[in-house]
Amino acid sequence: MAMRWWNVLDANQMVASLYGTGATFHQRLAAARPYADLDPETKKKVHDATYEIYGDGEHDSVGAWWETLDCRLMRVAAGDGNVADPMSPFCAHYPGSGAEKILDDDSKAWVDVVGMALLGRGDPGVFPGGG
């Protein structure tokens, strides 16, 4: 699960997920690598982040998973940062949730890619509902 999620992120997204904008040179160097090339300490951080964004378990769709996340975790999952920022396009709800501030089309497309990788799905599923 961690490897699937990590390997869909690009180098900048990898660093942002673990360290945000405050990454040191050494942190950037350690984090901006495919999962198989991570050192043990960075791999542990990736695992911790993965379990935090995955949450309690089975999700019927990417949308159902996304709606379990708070703003900070939405940004971590998308590789946008690691602190809450309501101005981020990723601090928004999945279409169909009925909540305010819905993901724009580009952000939703990326959330679907990230969510499908994390959840091991071939499609985003149907939200709300199941599938």
Short mmCIF file of N, CA and C in Angstrom, two decimals:
data_model
loop_
_atom_site.label_atom_id
_atom_site.label_comp_id
_atom_site.label_asym_id
_atom_site.label_seq_id
_atom_site.Cartn_x
_atom_site.Cartn_y
_atom_site.Cartn_z
N MET A 1 0.83 -1.19 0.00
CA MET A 1 0.00 0.00 0.00
C MET A 1 0.87 1.25 0.00
N ALA A 2 1.87 1.31 0.88
CA ALA A 2 2.76 2.47 0.95
C ALA A 2 3.51 2.66 -0.36
N MET A 3 4.01 1.57 -0.91
CA MET A 3 4.76 1.66 -2.16
C MET A 3 3.86 2.16 -3.29
N ARG A 4 2.64 1.67 -3.38
CA ARG A 4 1.74 2.11 -4.45
C ARG A 4 1.49 3.61 -4.36
N TRP A 5 1.18 4.10 -3.15
CA TRP A 5 0.92 5.52 -2.98
C TRP A 5 2.17 6.34 -3.28
N TRP A 6 3.27 5.96 -2.67
CA TRP A 6 4.50 6.75 -2.79
C TRP A 6 4.95 6.87 -4.23
N ASN A 7 4.88 5.79 -4.97
CA ASN A 7 5.42 5.79 -6.32
C ASN A 7 4.56 6.52 -7.34
N VAL A 8 3.34 6.95 -7.01
CA VAL A 8 2.58 7.80 -7.94
C VAL A 8 2.92 9.28 -7.75
N LEU A 9 3.55 9.62 -6.62
CA LEU A 9 3.93 11.00 -6.37
C LEU A 9 5.21 11.33 -7.13
N ASP A 10 5.36 12.60 -7.55
CA ASP A 10 6.63 13.01 -8.12
C ASP A 10 7.56 13.43 -6.98
N ALA A 11 8.82 13.74 -7.29
CA ALA A 11 9.81 14.04 -6.26
C ALA A 11 9.38 15.19 -5.36
N ASN A 12 8.86 16.27 -5.93
CA ASN A 12 8.43 17.41 -5.11
C ASN A 12 7.26 17.04 -4.21
N GLN A 13 6.34 16.23 -4.71
CA GLN A 13 5.20 15.80 -3.92
C GLN A 13 5.63 14.88 -2.78
N MET A 14 6.62 14.05 -3.04
CA MET A 14 7.15 13.17 -2.00
C MET A 14 7.68 13.99 -0.83
N VAL A 15 8.49 14.98 -1.16
CA VAL A 15 9.08 15.84 -0.12
C VAL A 15 7.98 16.61 0.60
N ALA A 16 7.04 17.16 -0.14
CA ALA A 16 5.95 17.95 0.47
C ALA A 16 5.12 17.10 1.42
N SER A 17 4.86 15.85 1.06
CA SER A 17 4.05 14.99 1.92
C SER A 17 4.70 14.75 3.27
N LEU A 18 6.02 14.59 3.28
CA LEU A 18 6.71 14.30 4.54
C LEU A 18 7.14 15.55 5.28
N TYR A 19 7.58 16.57 4.56
CA TYR A 19 8.24 17.71 5.21
C TYR A 19 7.64 19.07 4.88
N GLY A 20 6.71 19.14 3.97
CA GLY A 20 6.16 20.43 3.58
C GLY A 20 7.22 21.30 2.95
N THR A 21 7.12 22.59 3.19
CA THR A 21 8.07 23.52 2.59
C THR A 21 9.33 23.67 3.42
N GLY A 22 9.37 23.07 4.60
CA GLY A 22 10.50 23.24 5.49
C GLY A 22 11.57 22.16 5.39
N ALA A 23 11.59 21.42 4.29
CA ALA A 23 12.55 20.33 4.16
C ALA A 23 13.98 20.85 4.04
N THR A 24 14.88 20.20 4.73
CA THR A 24 16.30 20.52 4.58
C THR A 24 16.80 19.86 3.30
N PHE A 25 18.00 20.21 2.92
CA PHE A 25 18.61 19.60 1.74
C PHE A 25 18.68 18.09 1.90
N HIS A 26 19.10 17.63 3.06
CA HIS A 26 19.22 16.18 3.29
C HIS A 26 17.87 15.48 3.31
N GLN A 27 16.85 16.13 3.87
CA GLN A 27 15.51 15.56 3.85
C GLN A 27 14.98 15.45 2.42
N ARG A 28 15.21 16.49 1.62
CA ARG A 28 14.80 16.46 0.21
C ARG A 28 15.48 15.31 -0.51
N LEU A 29 16.77 15.19 -0.29
CA LEU A 29 17.55 14.15 -0.94
C LEU A 29 17.04 12.75 -0.55
N ALA A 30 16.73 12.58 0.72
CA ALA A 30 16.27 11.27 1.22
C ALA A 30 14.85 10.94 0.74
N ALA A 31 13.99 11.94 0.66
CA ALA A 31 12.57 11.69 0.36
C ALA A 31 12.26 11.62 -1.12
N ALA A 32 13.01 12.29 -1.95
CA ALA A 32 12.69 12.39 -3.38
C ALA A 32 13.22 11.17 -4.14
N ARG A 33 12.76 10.01 -3.73
CA ARG A 33 13.21 8.74 -4.33
C ARG A 33 12.04 7.77 -4.42
N PRO A 34 12.13 6.86 -5.38
CA PRO A 34 11.11 5.80 -5.42
C PRO A 34 11.17 4.98 -4.12
N TYR A 35 10.08 4.35 -3.81
CA TYR A 35 9.95 3.60 -2.56
C TYR A 35 11.11 2.62 -2.35
N ALA A 36 11.48 1.88 -3.37
CA ALA A 36 12.53 0.86 -3.24
C ALA A 36 13.89 1.46 -2.88
N ASP A 37 14.08 2.74 -3.16
CA ASP A 37 15.38 3.39 -2.91
C ASP A 37 15.42 4.20 -1.62
N LEU A 38 14.36 4.15 -0.84
CA LEU A 38 14.32 4.93 0.41
C LEU A 38 15.19 4.30 1.48
N ASP A 39 15.84 5.14 2.29
CA ASP A 39 16.56 4.63 3.44
C ASP A 39 15.55 4.22 4.51
N PRO A 40 15.96 3.39 5.46
CA PRO A 40 15.00 2.87 6.46
C PRO A 40 14.25 3.96 7.24
N GLU A 41 14.92 5.03 7.61
CA GLU A 41 14.25 6.09 8.38
C GLU A 41 13.17 6.78 7.55
N THR A 42 13.49 7.09 6.30
CA THR A 42 12.50 7.74 5.44
C THR A 42 11.37 6.78 5.10
N LYS A 43 11.70 5.52 4.89
CA LYS A 43 10.66 4.52 4.60
C LYS A 43 9.69 4.42 5.77
N LYS A 44 10.19 4.51 6.99
CA LYS A 44 9.31 4.49 8.16
C LYS A 44 8.37 5.69 8.14
N LYS A 45 8.89 6.87 7.78
CA LYS A 45 8.04 8.05 7.69
C LYS A 45 6.96 7.87 6.62
N VAL A 46 7.33 7.26 5.51
CA VAL A 46 6.36 7.00 4.45
C VAL A 46 5.28 6.04 4.96
N HIS A 47 5.68 5.00 5.67
CA HIS A 47 4.71 4.05 6.22
C HIS A 47 3.78 4.74 7.21
N ASP A 48 4.35 5.57 8.09
CA ASP A 48 3.52 6.28 9.06
C ASP A 48 2.50 7.17 8.35
N ALA A 49 2.96 7.90 7.32
CA ALA A 49 2.05 8.77 6.56
C ALA A 49 0.98 7.94 5.85
N THR A 50 1.39 6.80 5.29
CA THR A 50 0.44 5.94 4.58
C THR A 50 -0.67 5.47 5.50
N TYR A 51 -0.29 4.98 6.67
CA TYR A 51 -1.32 4.48 7.59
C TYR A 51 -2.20 5.61 8.10
N GLU A 52 -1.64 6.80 8.21
CA GLU A 52 -2.45 7.93 8.65
C GLU A 52 -3.46 8.31 7.57
N ILE A 53 -3.05 8.35 6.31
CA ILE A 53 -4.00 8.74 5.27
C ILE A 53 -4.95 7.61 4.92
N TYR A 54 -4.55 6.37 5.12
CA TYR A 54 -5.44 5.25 4.81
C TYR A 54 -6.59 5.17 5.80
N GLY A 55 -6.32 5.50 7.03
CA GLY A 55 -7.39 5.51 8.02
C GLY A 55 -7.73 4.13 8.55
N ASP A 56 -8.99 3.95 8.87
CA ASP A 56 -9.45 2.76 9.57
C ASP A 56 -9.66 1.53 8.71
N GLY A 57 -9.59 1.66 7.42
CA GLY A 57 -9.73 0.43 6.66
C GLY A 57 -10.50 0.56 5.38
N GLU A 58 -11.29 -0.43 5.11
CA GLU A 58 -11.96 -0.60 3.82
C GLU A 58 -12.77 0.64 3.43
N HIS A 59 -12.57 1.01 2.17
CA HIS A 59 -13.30 2.15 1.61
C HIS A 59 -13.96 1.67 0.32
N ASP A 60 -15.21 2.02 0.13
CA ASP A 60 -15.96 1.58 -1.04
C ASP A 60 -15.57 2.31 -2.32
N SER A 61 -14.94 3.48 -2.17
CA SER A 61 -14.57 4.28 -3.34
C SER A 61 -13.52 5.29 -2.93
N VAL A 62 -12.90 5.90 -3.92
CA VAL A 62 -11.94 6.96 -3.63
C VAL A 62 -12.64 8.11 -2.90
N GLY A 63 -13.84 8.45 -3.34
CA GLY A 63 -14.59 9.53 -2.69
C GLY A 63 -14.87 9.23 -1.23
N ALA A 64 -15.27 8.00 -0.93
CA ALA A 64 -15.53 7.61 0.47
C ALA A 64 -14.26 7.73 1.29
N TRP A 65 -13.13 7.30 0.73
CA TRP A 65 -11.85 7.45 1.43
C TRP A 65 -11.52 8.92 1.64
N TRP A 66 -11.63 9.73 0.58
CA TRP A 66 -11.26 11.15 0.66
C TRP A 66 -12.04 11.86 1.75
N GLU A 67 -13.29 11.52 1.88
CA GLU A 67 -14.14 12.19 2.87
C GLU A 67 -13.80 11.80 4.31
N THR A 68 -12.92 10.83 4.52
CA THR A 68 -12.47 10.50 5.88
C THR A 68 -11.29 11.38 6.31
N LEU A 69 -10.72 12.13 5.39
CA LEU A 69 -9.51 12.91 5.67
C LEU A 69 -9.84 14.33 6.09
N ASP A 70 -8.99 14.88 6.97
CA ASP A 70 -9.08 16.31 7.26
C ASP A 70 -8.17 17.05 6.28
N CYS A 71 -8.17 18.37 6.34
CA CYS A 71 -7.42 19.18 5.39
C CYS A 71 -5.94 18.80 5.35
N ARG A 72 -5.32 18.61 6.49
CA ARG A 72 -3.90 18.26 6.52
C ARG A 72 -3.66 16.93 5.81
N LEU A 73 -4.47 15.94 6.11
CA LEU A 73 -4.28 14.63 5.50
C LEU A 73 -4.62 14.64 4.01
N MET A 74 -5.55 15.47 3.60
CA MET A 74 -5.83 15.62 2.17
C MET A 74 -4.58 16.10 1.45
N ARG A 75 -3.90 17.07 2.04
CA ARG A 75 -2.68 17.60 1.42
C ARG A 75 -1.55 16.58 1.43
N VAL A 76 -1.41 15.84 2.52
CA VAL A 76 -0.38 14.79 2.58
C VAL A 76 -0.65 13.77 1.48
N ALA A 77 -1.87 13.29 1.38
CA ALA A 77 -2.22 12.27 0.40
C ALA A 77 -1.93 12.73 -1.03
N ALA A 78 -2.24 13.98 -1.32
CA ALA A 78 -2.08 14.51 -2.67
C ALA A 78 -0.65 14.98 -2.96
N GLY A 79 0.21 14.99 -1.94
CA GLY A 79 1.57 15.48 -2.14
C GLY A 79 1.64 16.98 -2.23
N ASP A 80 0.70 17.65 -1.59
CA ASP A 80 0.59 19.11 -1.66
C ASP A 80 1.21 19.80 -0.45
N GLY A 81 1.50 19.09 0.61
CA GLY A 81 2.05 19.68 1.82
C GLY A 81 1.74 18.78 3.00
N ASN A 82 2.11 19.26 4.20
CA ASN A 82 1.82 18.41 5.36
C ASN A 82 1.25 19.19 6.53
N VAL A 83 0.72 20.37 6.25
CA VAL A 83 -0.03 21.13 7.25
C VAL A 83 -1.35 21.58 6.61
N ALA A 84 -2.34 21.79 7.44
CA ALA A 84 -3.63 22.25 6.93
C ALA A 84 -3.49 23.64 6.32
N ASP A 85 -4.08 23.83 5.18
CA ASP A 85 -4.12 25.13 4.51
C ASP A 85 -5.42 25.20 3.73
N PRO A 86 -6.41 25.91 4.28
CA PRO A 86 -7.71 25.94 3.61
C PRO A 86 -7.67 26.55 2.20
N MET A 87 -6.57 27.21 1.86
CA MET A 87 -6.44 27.78 0.52
C MET A 87 -5.98 26.75 -0.51
N SER A 88 -5.52 25.60 -0.06
CA SER A 88 -5.07 24.55 -0.98
C SER A 88 -6.26 24.03 -1.78
N PRO A 89 -6.05 23.77 -3.07
CA PRO A 89 -7.15 23.19 -3.85
C PRO A 89 -7.50 21.77 -3.39
N PHE A 90 -6.61 21.15 -2.62
CA PHE A 90 -6.89 19.79 -2.14
C PHE A 90 -7.64 19.77 -0.82
N CYS A 91 -7.76 20.89 -0.16
CA CYS A 91 -8.57 20.96 1.06
C CYS A 91 -10.01 21.24 0.65
N ALA A 92 -10.57 20.26 -0.02
CA ALA A 92 -11.92 20.39 -0.56
C ALA A 92 -12.56 19.01 -0.57
N HIS A 93 -13.86 19.00 -0.68
CA HIS A 93 -14.62 17.75 -0.62
C HIS A 93 -14.78 17.12 -1.99
N TYR A 94 -15.02 15.84 -1.95
CA TYR A 94 -15.22 15.06 -3.17
C TYR A 94 -16.60 15.39 -3.74
N PRO A 95 -16.71 15.51 -5.07
CA PRO A 95 -18.03 15.76 -5.67
C PRO A 95 -19.04 14.69 -5.23
N GLY A 96 -20.22 15.15 -4.90
CA GLY A 96 -21.27 14.25 -4.44
C GLY A 96 -21.40 14.21 -2.93
N SER A 97 -20.45 14.86 -2.23
CA SER A 97 -20.47 14.82 -0.77
C SER A 97 -21.55 15.73 -0.18
N GLY A 98 -21.97 16.72 -0.96
CA GLY A 98 -22.95 17.66 -0.46
C GLY A 98 -22.35 18.76 0.40
N ALA A 99 -21.04 18.75 0.56
CA ALA A 99 -20.35 19.76 1.37
C ALA A 99 -19.90 20.92 0.49
N GLU A 100 -19.57 22.00 1.13
CA GLU A 100 -19.06 23.17 0.41
C GLU A 100 -17.59 22.98 0.09
N LYS A 101 -17.14 23.70 -0.89
CA LYS A 101 -15.78 23.65 -1.45
C LYS A 101 -15.49 22.24 -1.96
N ILE A 102 -15.90 22.06 -3.19
CA ILE A 102 -15.72 20.78 -3.88
C ILE A 102 -14.41 20.84 -4.67
N LEU A 103 -13.74 19.70 -4.77
CA LEU A 103 -12.52 19.61 -5.57
C LEU A 103 -12.79 20.09 -7.00
N ASP A 104 -11.87 20.90 -7.55
CA ASP A 104 -12.00 21.27 -8.95
C ASP A 104 -11.64 20.04 -9.80
N ASP A 105 -11.89 20.12 -11.09
CA ASP A 105 -11.71 18.95 -11.96
C ASP A 105 -10.29 18.40 -11.95
N ASP A 106 -9.29 19.29 -12.03
CA ASP A 106 -7.89 18.84 -12.03
C ASP A 106 -7.51 18.20 -10.70
N SER A 107 -7.92 18.82 -9.60
CA SER A 107 -7.62 18.27 -8.29
C SER A 107 -8.32 16.93 -8.09
N LYS A 108 -9.57 16.83 -8.53
CA LYS A 108 -10.30 15.56 -8.41
C LYS A 108 -9.60 14.47 -9.21
N ALA A 109 -9.14 14.80 -10.41
CA ALA A 109 -8.45 13.81 -11.24
C ALA A 109 -7.20 13.29 -10.53
N TRP A 110 -6.45 14.19 -9.87
CA TRP A 110 -5.26 13.76 -9.15
C TRP A 110 -5.64 12.94 -7.91
N VAL A 111 -6.67 13.37 -7.20
CA VAL A 111 -7.14 12.62 -6.03
C VAL A 111 -7.54 11.20 -6.45
N ASP A 112 -8.18 11.08 -7.60
CA ASP A 112 -8.55 9.74 -8.09
C ASP A 112 -7.31 8.89 -8.34
N VAL A 113 -6.28 9.46 -8.95
CA VAL A 113 -5.04 8.71 -9.21
C VAL A 113 -4.41 8.26 -7.90
N VAL A 114 -4.26 9.20 -6.98
CA VAL A 114 -3.64 8.90 -5.69
C VAL A 114 -4.48 7.89 -4.90
N GLY A 115 -5.77 8.11 -4.86
CA GLY A 115 -6.66 7.23 -4.12
C GLY A 115 -6.69 5.82 -4.69
N MET A 116 -6.72 5.71 -6.01
CA MET A 116 -6.73 4.38 -6.61
C MET A 116 -5.42 3.64 -6.31
N ALA A 117 -4.30 4.37 -6.34
CA ALA A 117 -3.02 3.74 -6.00
C ALA A 117 -3.02 3.28 -4.54
N LEU A 118 -3.39 4.16 -3.64
CA LEU A 118 -3.40 3.83 -2.22
C LEU A 118 -4.32 2.65 -1.92
N LEU A 119 -5.50 2.69 -2.48
CA LEU A 119 -6.51 1.68 -2.19
C LEU A 119 -6.35 0.42 -3.03
N GLY A 120 -5.45 0.45 -4.01
CA GLY A 120 -5.26 -0.72 -4.86
C GLY A 120 -6.45 -0.97 -5.76
N ARG A 121 -7.07 0.09 -6.26
CA ARG A 121 -8.26 -0.02 -7.10
C ARG A 121 -7.90 0.25 -8.56
N GLY A 122 -8.67 -0.31 -9.47
CA GLY A 122 -8.52 -0.04 -10.89
C GLY A 122 -9.39 1.09 -11.38
N ASP A 123 -10.30 1.55 -10.53
CA ASP A 123 -11.19 2.67 -10.85
C ASP A 123 -11.53 3.38 -9.54
N PRO A 124 -12.02 4.61 -9.62
CA PRO A 124 -12.32 5.34 -8.38
C PRO A 124 -13.57 4.87 -7.64
N GLY A 125 -14.38 4.06 -8.29
CA GLY A 125 -15.62 3.63 -7.65
C GLY A 125 -16.69 4.69 -7.74
N VAL A 126 -17.82 4.41 -7.14
CA VAL A 126 -18.97 5.31 -7.20
C VAL A 126 -19.14 5.97 -5.84
N PHE A 127 -19.20 7.30 -5.84
CA PHE A 127 -19.42 8.06 -4.61
C PHE A 127 -20.50 9.08 -4.87
N PRO A 128 -21.46 9.30 -3.98
CA PRO A 128 -21.71 8.46 -2.80
C PRO A 128 -22.35 7.15 -3.24
N GLY A 129 -22.36 6.26 -2.36
CA GLY A 129 -22.87 4.94 -2.66
C GLY A 129 -21.78 3.92 -2.47
N GLY A 130 -21.65 3.02 -3.32
CA GLY A 130 -20.61 2.00 -3.22
C GLY A 130 -19.96 1.82 -4.56
N GLY A 131 -19.37 0.69 -4.74
CA GLY A 131 -18.85 0.35 -6.05
C GLY A 131 -17.42 0.36 -6.20
#
